[in-house]
Short mmCIF file of C-alpha atoms in Angstrom, two decimals:
data_model
loop_
_atom_site.label_atom_id
_atom_site.label_comp_id
_atom_site.label_asym_id
_atom_site.label_seq_id
_atom_site.Cartn_x
_atom_site.Cartn_y
_atom_site.Cartn_z
CA UNK Q 25 86.57 82.27 81.42
CA UNK Q 26 84.68 81.35 84.57
CA UNK Q 27 85.24 83.07 87.87
CA UNK Q 28 86.57 79.78 89.27
CA UNK Q 29 89.30 79.72 86.62
CA UNK Q 30 90.24 83.37 86.80
CA UNK Q 31 93.93 84.31 86.85
CA UNK Q 32 94.86 84.52 90.52
CA UNK Q 33 97.45 87.19 89.84
CA UNK Q 34 94.93 89.67 88.43
CA UNK Q 35 95.52 93.14 89.82
CA UNK Q 36 92.37 94.85 88.66
CA UNK Q 37 93.95 97.13 86.06
CA UNK Q 38 91.90 100.23 85.46
CA UNK Q 39 90.75 100.46 89.06
CA UNK Q 40 92.29 102.99 91.40
CA UNK Q 41 91.37 100.78 94.33
CA UNK Q 42 93.64 97.92 93.29
CA UNK Q 43 96.43 97.94 90.76
CA UNK Q 44 96.68 101.72 90.43
CA UNK Q 45 99.74 101.45 88.23
CA UNK Q 46 101.83 99.61 90.83
CA UNK Q 47 104.48 101.03 93.11
CA UNK Q 48 106.14 104.11 91.62
CA UNK Q 49 109.16 103.91 93.92
CA UNK Q 50 109.69 100.23 93.13
CA UNK Q 51 109.40 100.99 89.41
CA UNK Q 52 111.97 103.77 89.75
CA UNK Q 53 114.43 101.55 91.64
CA UNK Q 54 114.07 98.81 89.02
CA UNK Q 55 114.44 101.27 86.15
CA UNK Q 56 117.68 102.71 87.57
CA UNK Q 57 119.17 99.23 87.82
CA UNK Q 58 118.06 98.20 84.34
CA UNK Q 59 118.93 101.42 82.52
CA UNK Q 60 121.85 102.84 84.50
CA UNK Q 61 123.12 99.91 86.55
CA UNK Q 62 122.99 101.81 89.83
CA UNK Q 63 121.02 102.34 93.04
CA UNK Q 64 118.86 105.37 93.79
CA UNK Q 65 119.91 108.33 95.91
CA UNK Q 66 117.26 109.11 98.53
CA UNK Q 67 117.63 112.54 100.15
CA UNK Q 68 115.84 113.70 103.31
CA UNK Q 69 115.03 117.24 104.44
CA UNK Q 70 112.44 118.40 106.98
CA UNK Q 71 109.64 120.62 105.74
CA UNK Q 72 109.62 124.19 107.02
CA UNK Q 73 113.27 125.14 107.59
CA UNK Q 74 113.78 128.02 107.82
CA UNK Q 75 110.24 128.58 106.54
CA UNK Q 76 107.94 126.66 104.17
CA UNK Q 77 108.79 128.66 101.03
CA UNK Q 78 112.56 128.43 101.44
CA UNK Q 79 112.41 124.78 102.48
CA UNK Q 80 110.67 123.97 99.18
CA UNK Q 81 113.49 125.78 97.37
CA UNK Q 82 116.02 123.59 99.21
CA UNK Q 83 114.10 120.46 98.21
CA UNK Q 84 114.15 121.60 94.58
CA UNK Q 85 117.93 121.94 94.84
CA UNK Q 86 118.08 118.26 95.79
CA UNK Q 87 115.90 117.33 92.83
CA UNK Q 88 118.10 119.39 90.48
CA UNK Q 89 121.38 117.88 91.69
CA UNK Q 90 121.03 114.15 91.40
CA UNK Q 91 118.59 113.02 94.11
CA UNK Q 92 116.21 110.40 92.72
CA UNK Q 93 113.75 110.16 95.62
CA UNK Q 94 113.00 112.97 98.05
CA UNK Q 95 112.10 111.98 101.58
CA UNK Q 96 110.13 114.93 102.89
CA UNK Q 97 109.88 114.97 106.67
CA UNK Q 98 107.12 116.28 108.88
CA UNK Q 99 109.35 117.27 111.81
CA UNK Q 100 109.03 115.36 115.07
CA UNK Q 101 111.51 115.35 117.94
CA UNK Q 102 110.74 111.71 118.71
CA UNK Q 103 112.17 110.42 115.42
CA UNK Q 104 114.55 113.16 114.28
CA UNK Q 105 118.18 113.37 115.31
CA UNK Q 106 119.37 116.53 117.11
CA UNK Q 107 120.56 118.33 113.97
CA UNK Q 108 117.43 117.43 112.04
CA UNK Q 109 115.27 118.49 114.98
CA UNK Q 110 117.11 121.82 115.19
CA UNK Q 111 116.40 122.45 111.51
CA UNK Q 112 112.76 121.58 112.05
CA UNK Q 113 111.87 124.29 114.56
CA UNK Q 114 110.33 126.61 112.01
CA UNK Q 115 106.81 127.72 113.00
CA UNK Q 116 103.59 127.44 111.02
CA UNK Q 117 104.40 124.17 109.24
CA UNK Q 118 100.99 122.59 108.67
CA UNK Q 119 99.56 119.71 106.67
CA UNK Q 120 98.50 122.05 103.87
CA UNK Q 121 102.14 123.13 103.53
CA UNK Q 122 103.09 119.49 103.13
CA UNK Q 123 100.68 118.84 100.26
CA UNK Q 124 101.63 122.11 98.57
CA UNK Q 125 105.31 121.16 98.84
CA UNK Q 126 104.72 117.73 97.31
CA UNK Q 127 102.70 119.23 94.46
CA UNK Q 128 105.34 121.86 93.71
CA UNK Q 129 108.15 119.31 93.75
CA UNK Q 130 106.32 117.01 91.37
CA UNK Q 131 105.59 119.89 89.01
CA UNK Q 132 109.21 121.04 89.20
CA UNK Q 133 110.78 117.62 88.61
CA UNK Q 134 108.24 114.95 87.57
CA UNK Q 135 110.88 112.21 87.35
CA UNK Q 136 111.77 112.54 91.06
CA UNK Q 137 109.47 110.63 93.40
CA UNK Q 138 108.41 112.17 96.73
CA UNK Q 139 107.88 110.20 99.92
CA UNK Q 140 106.67 111.66 103.21
CA UNK Q 141 108.13 110.65 106.58
CA UNK Q 142 105.91 111.25 109.57
CA UNK Q 143 104.87 109.86 112.89
CA UNK Q 144 101.43 108.30 113.00
CA UNK Q 145 99.80 110.89 115.25
CA UNK Q 146 99.62 113.73 112.67
CA UNK Q 147 97.99 111.32 110.20
CA UNK Q 148 95.43 110.17 112.75
CA UNK Q 149 94.61 113.76 113.76
CA UNK Q 150 94.14 114.79 110.14
CA UNK Q 151 92.06 111.64 109.39
CA UNK Q 152 93.82 108.66 107.86
CA UNK Q 153 91.87 108.30 104.62
CA UNK Q 154 91.74 112.05 104.03
CA UNK Q 155 95.51 112.37 104.60
CA UNK Q 156 96.29 109.55 102.17
CA UNK Q 157 93.83 110.90 99.60
CA UNK Q 158 95.29 114.42 99.77
CA UNK Q 159 98.85 113.14 99.51
CA UNK Q 160 97.96 111.00 96.49
CA UNK Q 161 96.19 113.96 94.83
CA UNK Q 162 99.30 116.11 95.40
CA UNK Q 163 101.45 113.53 93.60
CA UNK Q 164 103.13 111.80 96.53
CA UNK Q 165 104.38 108.24 96.00
CA UNK Q 166 104.04 106.96 99.55
CA UNK Q 167 104.70 107.32 103.25
CA UNK Q 168 107.38 106.22 105.70
CA UNK Q 169 105.97 105.76 109.21
CA UNK Q 170 108.85 105.12 111.65
CA UNK Q 171 106.75 104.72 114.78
CA UNK Q 172 103.93 102.54 113.38
CA UNK Q 173 104.38 98.85 114.32
CA UNK Q 174 103.75 96.57 111.32
CA UNK Q 175 101.19 94.59 113.34
CA UNK Q 176 98.99 97.68 113.83
CA UNK Q 177 98.55 98.67 110.20
CA UNK Q 178 95.11 97.54 109.04
CA UNK Q 179 93.64 101.03 108.69
CA UNK Q 180 96.79 102.43 107.11
CA UNK Q 181 97.18 99.40 104.85
CA UNK Q 182 93.65 99.77 103.59
CA UNK Q 183 93.92 103.51 102.94
CA UNK Q 184 97.25 103.25 101.15
CA UNK Q 185 96.04 100.47 98.85
CA UNK Q 186 92.80 102.34 98.20
CA UNK Q 187 94.71 105.41 96.98
CA UNK Q 188 97.70 103.65 95.38
CA UNK Q 189 100.44 104.79 97.77
CA UNK Q 190 103.47 102.88 99.01
CA UNK Q 191 103.83 101.89 102.65
CA UNK Q 192 107.47 101.89 103.72
CA UNK Q 193 108.43 100.54 107.12
CA UNK Q 194 111.72 100.77 108.97
CA UNK Q 195 113.69 97.61 109.57
CA UNK Q 196 116.76 97.31 111.80
CA UNK Q 197 118.07 93.97 110.51
CA UNK Q 198 120.96 93.38 112.90
CA UNK Q 199 122.27 90.14 114.32
CA UNK Q 200 119.82 90.29 117.24
CA UNK Q 201 116.70 90.81 115.11
CA UNK Q 202 114.12 88.04 115.04
CA UNK Q 203 113.58 86.72 111.53
CA UNK Q 204 109.81 86.52 111.97
CA UNK Q 205 109.65 90.19 113.00
CA UNK Q 206 111.79 91.21 110.02
CA UNK Q 207 109.64 89.07 107.73
CA UNK Q 208 106.50 90.82 108.91
CA UNK Q 209 108.03 94.19 108.04
CA UNK Q 210 109.20 92.95 104.65
CA UNK Q 211 105.79 91.51 103.75
CA UNK Q 212 103.90 94.68 104.63
CA UNK Q 213 106.28 97.15 102.97
CA UNK Q 214 105.32 98.25 99.49
CA UNK Q 215 107.97 100.06 97.44
CA UNK Q 216 111.04 99.12 99.45
CA UNK Q 217 112.21 98.26 102.94
CA UNK Q 218 114.00 101.05 104.84
CA UNK Q 219 116.98 99.37 106.52
CA UNK Q 220 118.34 101.71 109.18
CA UNK Q 221 121.55 101.59 111.17
CA UNK Q 222 124.35 103.88 112.34
CA UNK Q 223 128.08 103.88 111.76
CA UNK Q 224 130.96 106.18 112.67
CA UNK Q 225 131.21 108.85 109.96
CA UNK Q 226 134.99 108.29 109.94
CA UNK Q 227 134.62 104.54 109.36
CA UNK Q 228 136.69 102.93 106.63
CA UNK Q 229 135.22 102.01 103.27
CA UNK Q 230 135.67 98.35 104.21
CA UNK Q 231 133.66 98.75 107.43
CA UNK Q 232 130.88 100.67 105.69
CA UNK Q 233 130.66 98.13 102.89
CA UNK Q 234 130.58 95.21 105.31
CA UNK Q 235 127.77 96.71 107.38
CA UNK Q 236 125.74 97.63 104.28
CA UNK Q 237 126.17 94.10 102.94
CA UNK Q 238 124.96 92.62 106.24
CA UNK Q 239 121.92 94.93 106.41
CA UNK Q 240 120.86 94.06 102.89
CA UNK Q 241 121.53 90.35 103.32
CA UNK Q 242 119.42 90.14 106.48
CA UNK Q 243 116.59 92.15 104.94
CA UNK Q 244 116.53 89.97 101.83
CA UNK Q 245 116.62 86.80 103.92
CA UNK Q 246 113.47 88.14 105.60
CA UNK Q 247 111.78 88.47 102.21
CA UNK Q 248 112.51 92.07 101.13
CA UNK Q 249 112.79 92.47 97.35
CA UNK Q 250 114.13 96.04 97.44
CA UNK Q 251 116.21 97.47 100.27
CA UNK Q 252 117.27 101.08 100.75
CA UNK Q 253 119.92 101.63 103.42
CA UNK Q 254 120.48 104.54 105.83
CA UNK Q 255 123.96 104.39 107.41
CA UNK Q 256 124.83 107.95 108.56
CA UNK Q 257 126.41 108.56 105.16
CA UNK Q 258 128.46 111.74 104.94
CA UNK Q 259 130.30 111.60 101.60
CA UNK Q 260 130.13 110.37 98.04
CA UNK Q 261 132.75 107.71 98.78
CA UNK Q 262 130.59 106.29 101.58
CA UNK Q 263 127.52 106.43 99.33
CA UNK Q 264 129.46 104.42 96.74
CA UNK Q 265 130.25 101.71 99.29
CA UNK Q 266 126.65 101.41 100.48
CA UNK Q 267 125.41 101.54 96.90
CA UNK Q 268 127.32 98.38 95.99
CA UNK Q 269 124.73 96.45 97.98
CA UNK Q 270 121.58 98.54 98.42
CA UNK Q 271 118.80 99.38 95.98
CA UNK Q 272 118.87 102.90 97.39
CA UNK Q 273 121.24 105.00 99.51
CA UNK Q 274 119.42 107.17 102.07
CA UNK Q 275 121.07 110.37 103.30
CA UNK Q 276 119.56 112.66 105.91
CA UNK Q 277 121.70 114.52 108.48
CA UNK Q 278 124.48 115.30 105.99
CA UNK Q 279 122.00 117.23 103.83
CA UNK Q 280 120.50 118.96 106.86
CA UNK Q 281 123.96 120.05 108.04
CA UNK Q 282 124.58 121.73 104.70
CA UNK Q 283 121.82 124.22 105.57
CA UNK Q 284 122.69 124.72 109.26
CA UNK Q 285 125.13 127.59 108.95
CA UNK Q 286 124.96 131.35 109.47
CA UNK Q 287 125.79 132.09 105.84
CA UNK Q 288 123.33 133.84 103.51
CA UNK Q 289 120.56 131.55 102.31
CA UNK Q 290 121.83 131.39 98.72
CA UNK Q 291 125.26 130.31 99.95
CA UNK Q 292 123.63 127.54 101.97
CA UNK Q 293 121.69 126.38 98.90
CA UNK Q 294 124.92 126.36 96.88
CA UNK Q 295 126.54 124.25 99.59
CA UNK Q 296 123.56 121.87 99.58
CA UNK Q 297 123.90 121.50 95.80
CA UNK Q 298 127.60 120.60 96.13
CA UNK Q 299 126.87 117.98 98.79
CA UNK Q 300 124.03 116.47 96.75
CA UNK Q 301 126.20 116.26 93.62
CA UNK Q 302 128.99 114.52 95.56
CA UNK Q 303 126.53 111.94 96.91
CA UNK Q 304 124.94 111.49 93.47
CA UNK Q 305 128.39 110.89 91.98
CA UNK Q 306 128.97 108.27 94.67
CA UNK Q 307 125.90 106.19 93.84
CA UNK Q 308 126.64 106.48 90.12
CA UNK Q 309 130.10 104.94 90.50
CA UNK Q 310 129.07 102.34 93.07
CA UNK Q 311 128.73 99.52 90.55
CA UNK Q 312 131.20 99.34 87.68
CA UNK Q 313 129.69 97.83 84.58
CA UNK Q 314 132.35 95.11 84.43
CA UNK Q 315 132.01 92.15 86.79
CA UNK Q 316 134.32 92.51 89.81
CA UNK Q 317 137.43 90.38 89.92
CA UNK Q 318 138.07 87.55 92.35
CA UNK Q 319 135.55 86.84 95.08
CA UNK Q 320 134.07 90.34 95.18
CA UNK Q 321 130.28 90.02 94.84
CA UNK Q 322 128.38 91.72 92.07
CA UNK Q 323 125.15 93.63 92.62
CA UNK Q 324 123.01 91.08 90.82
CA UNK Q 325 124.27 88.27 93.03
CA UNK Q 326 122.39 89.67 96.02
CA UNK Q 327 119.01 89.70 94.24
CA UNK Q 328 116.90 86.55 94.40
CA UNK Q 329 116.15 85.11 90.94
CA UNK Q 330 112.99 86.43 89.31
CA UNK Q 331 111.16 83.15 89.86
CA UNK Q 332 111.76 83.53 93.60
CA UNK Q 333 110.88 87.22 93.79
CA UNK Q 334 107.50 86.71 92.12
CA UNK Q 335 104.67 85.03 94.00
CA UNK Q 336 102.52 84.03 91.06
CA UNK Q 337 102.67 80.27 91.61
CA UNK Q 338 100.43 78.83 94.29
CA UNK Q 339 102.84 75.90 94.63
CA UNK Q 340 105.32 78.09 96.51
CA UNK Q 341 102.97 80.14 98.67
CA UNK Q 342 103.86 80.25 102.37
CA UNK Q 343 101.75 79.51 105.41
CA UNK Q 344 97.99 79.70 105.00
CA UNK Q 345 97.92 81.36 101.58
CA UNK Q 346 96.87 78.32 99.53
CA UNK Q 347 94.17 77.48 102.08
CA UNK Q 348 92.88 81.05 101.83
CA UNK Q 349 92.73 80.83 98.05
CA UNK Q 350 90.74 77.60 98.28
CA UNK Q 351 88.36 79.26 100.72
CA UNK Q 352 87.95 82.18 98.34
CA UNK Q 353 87.00 79.73 95.56
CA UNK Q 354 84.27 78.35 97.82
CA UNK Q 355 83.00 81.89 98.53
CA UNK Q 356 82.99 82.71 94.80
CA UNK Q 357 80.92 79.61 94.00
CA UNK Q 358 78.51 80.52 96.80
CA UNK Q 359 78.22 84.09 95.52
CA UNK Q 360 79.39 85.43 98.89
CA UNK Q 361 81.99 87.87 97.51
CA UNK Q 362 81.84 90.40 94.68
CA UNK Q 363 84.24 90.44 91.74
CA UNK Q 364 85.97 93.52 93.15
CA UNK Q 365 86.35 91.88 96.55
CA UNK Q 366 87.77 88.72 95.00
CA UNK Q 367 90.30 90.65 92.92
CA UNK Q 368 91.35 92.71 95.93
CA UNK Q 369 91.58 89.59 98.09
CA UNK Q 370 93.93 87.88 95.62
CA UNK Q 371 96.03 91.00 95.18
CA UNK Q 372 96.51 91.45 98.92
CA UNK Q 373 97.61 87.82 99.24
CA UNK Q 374 100.12 88.27 96.45
CA UNK Q 375 101.50 91.50 97.89
CA UNK Q 376 101.67 90.14 101.47
CA UNK Q 377 102.59 86.44 101.35
CA UNK Q 378 102.15 84.69 104.69
CA UNK Q 379 100.56 87.73 106.35
CA UNK Q 380 97.00 86.45 106.84
CA UNK Q 381 95.77 83.30 108.61
CA UNK Q 382 91.98 83.38 108.28
CA UNK Q 383 89.41 84.38 105.68
CA UNK Q 384 87.73 86.69 108.21
CA UNK Q 385 90.98 88.54 108.92
CA UNK Q 386 91.68 89.15 105.25
CA UNK Q 387 88.15 89.98 104.13
CA UNK Q 388 88.04 92.69 106.81
CA UNK Q 389 91.01 94.42 105.13
CA UNK Q 390 89.50 93.79 101.70
CA UNK Q 391 86.32 95.62 102.68
CA UNK Q 392 88.36 98.52 104.10
CA UNK Q 393 90.13 98.76 100.76
CA UNK Q 394 87.04 98.49 98.59
CA UNK Q 395 85.02 100.77 100.85
CA UNK Q 396 82.26 98.20 101.40
#
């Protein structure tokens, strides 16, 4: 097969730079739907409360009591709510504690994926590529960066692809959100889109379900294939309502509150286990196996068909993508790009449809990724 006729969907299997096994969080979300017919439970706790050793024990309790994905936070008062910030005041929480915690969690429960939530500044101070490398070596699946605008991601995008980690961006897909801004977030996210909103913890099941449906609908309309929803969830019943629509149910402050008491530490861990089990039960009963009666929508009805979700046909590529592929063919014939660069180029286009407008813009990211 000539280079000109190569499969444009090639991911470079066998290379850690591109195609390093695909997204682990996306694979987990898909597996839970296919095998168990349910969404994932994503549980957040900040690292270091009340100290690094005991916080790791609390995270293991989540893993042992039904949480599918652990969202491990590097505390920051700019992004944490007041209760989460209060729990995050423990001293001496450093980057090395983070990587140790991720490694211990993966060794303790290999089937639970670990994501890290952090502001951009700690990553930049540590060194972007070094941070991503160390997280990947520890067994982390990806990062959530709440304060990083999707249009300022080239360095982070390159490092995450180079080391096979997911990039997960926050999306607030409400009625006032611009579709083009939501689409940019959806195209850059790898793993899932984090759809965030708030709702009264005493809200009715109907209100919670309606808001979750709207969040997921808007995110999918913007191009998101997998959507995990954070809605100030405080009970298993609320998790069940959100789980009817979302690929994952994200719970944060409710888990933090379980540890913010003056009881002995073991009692607090026991309380955390009870809360986690209630939430896990909620996501597991969110989608009955039988199709709902009447006009009630089923889970599968909110997923685009497979032929829409995949971007393997150049006949349906948005924006400048087909033009960029033609330009790549010209560069291949001229010998101006290496095989590795070409494979990476095609993979980035497939993973980020409509993101790039010029060859120069894309090749810059390609050379970040390949290290050239």
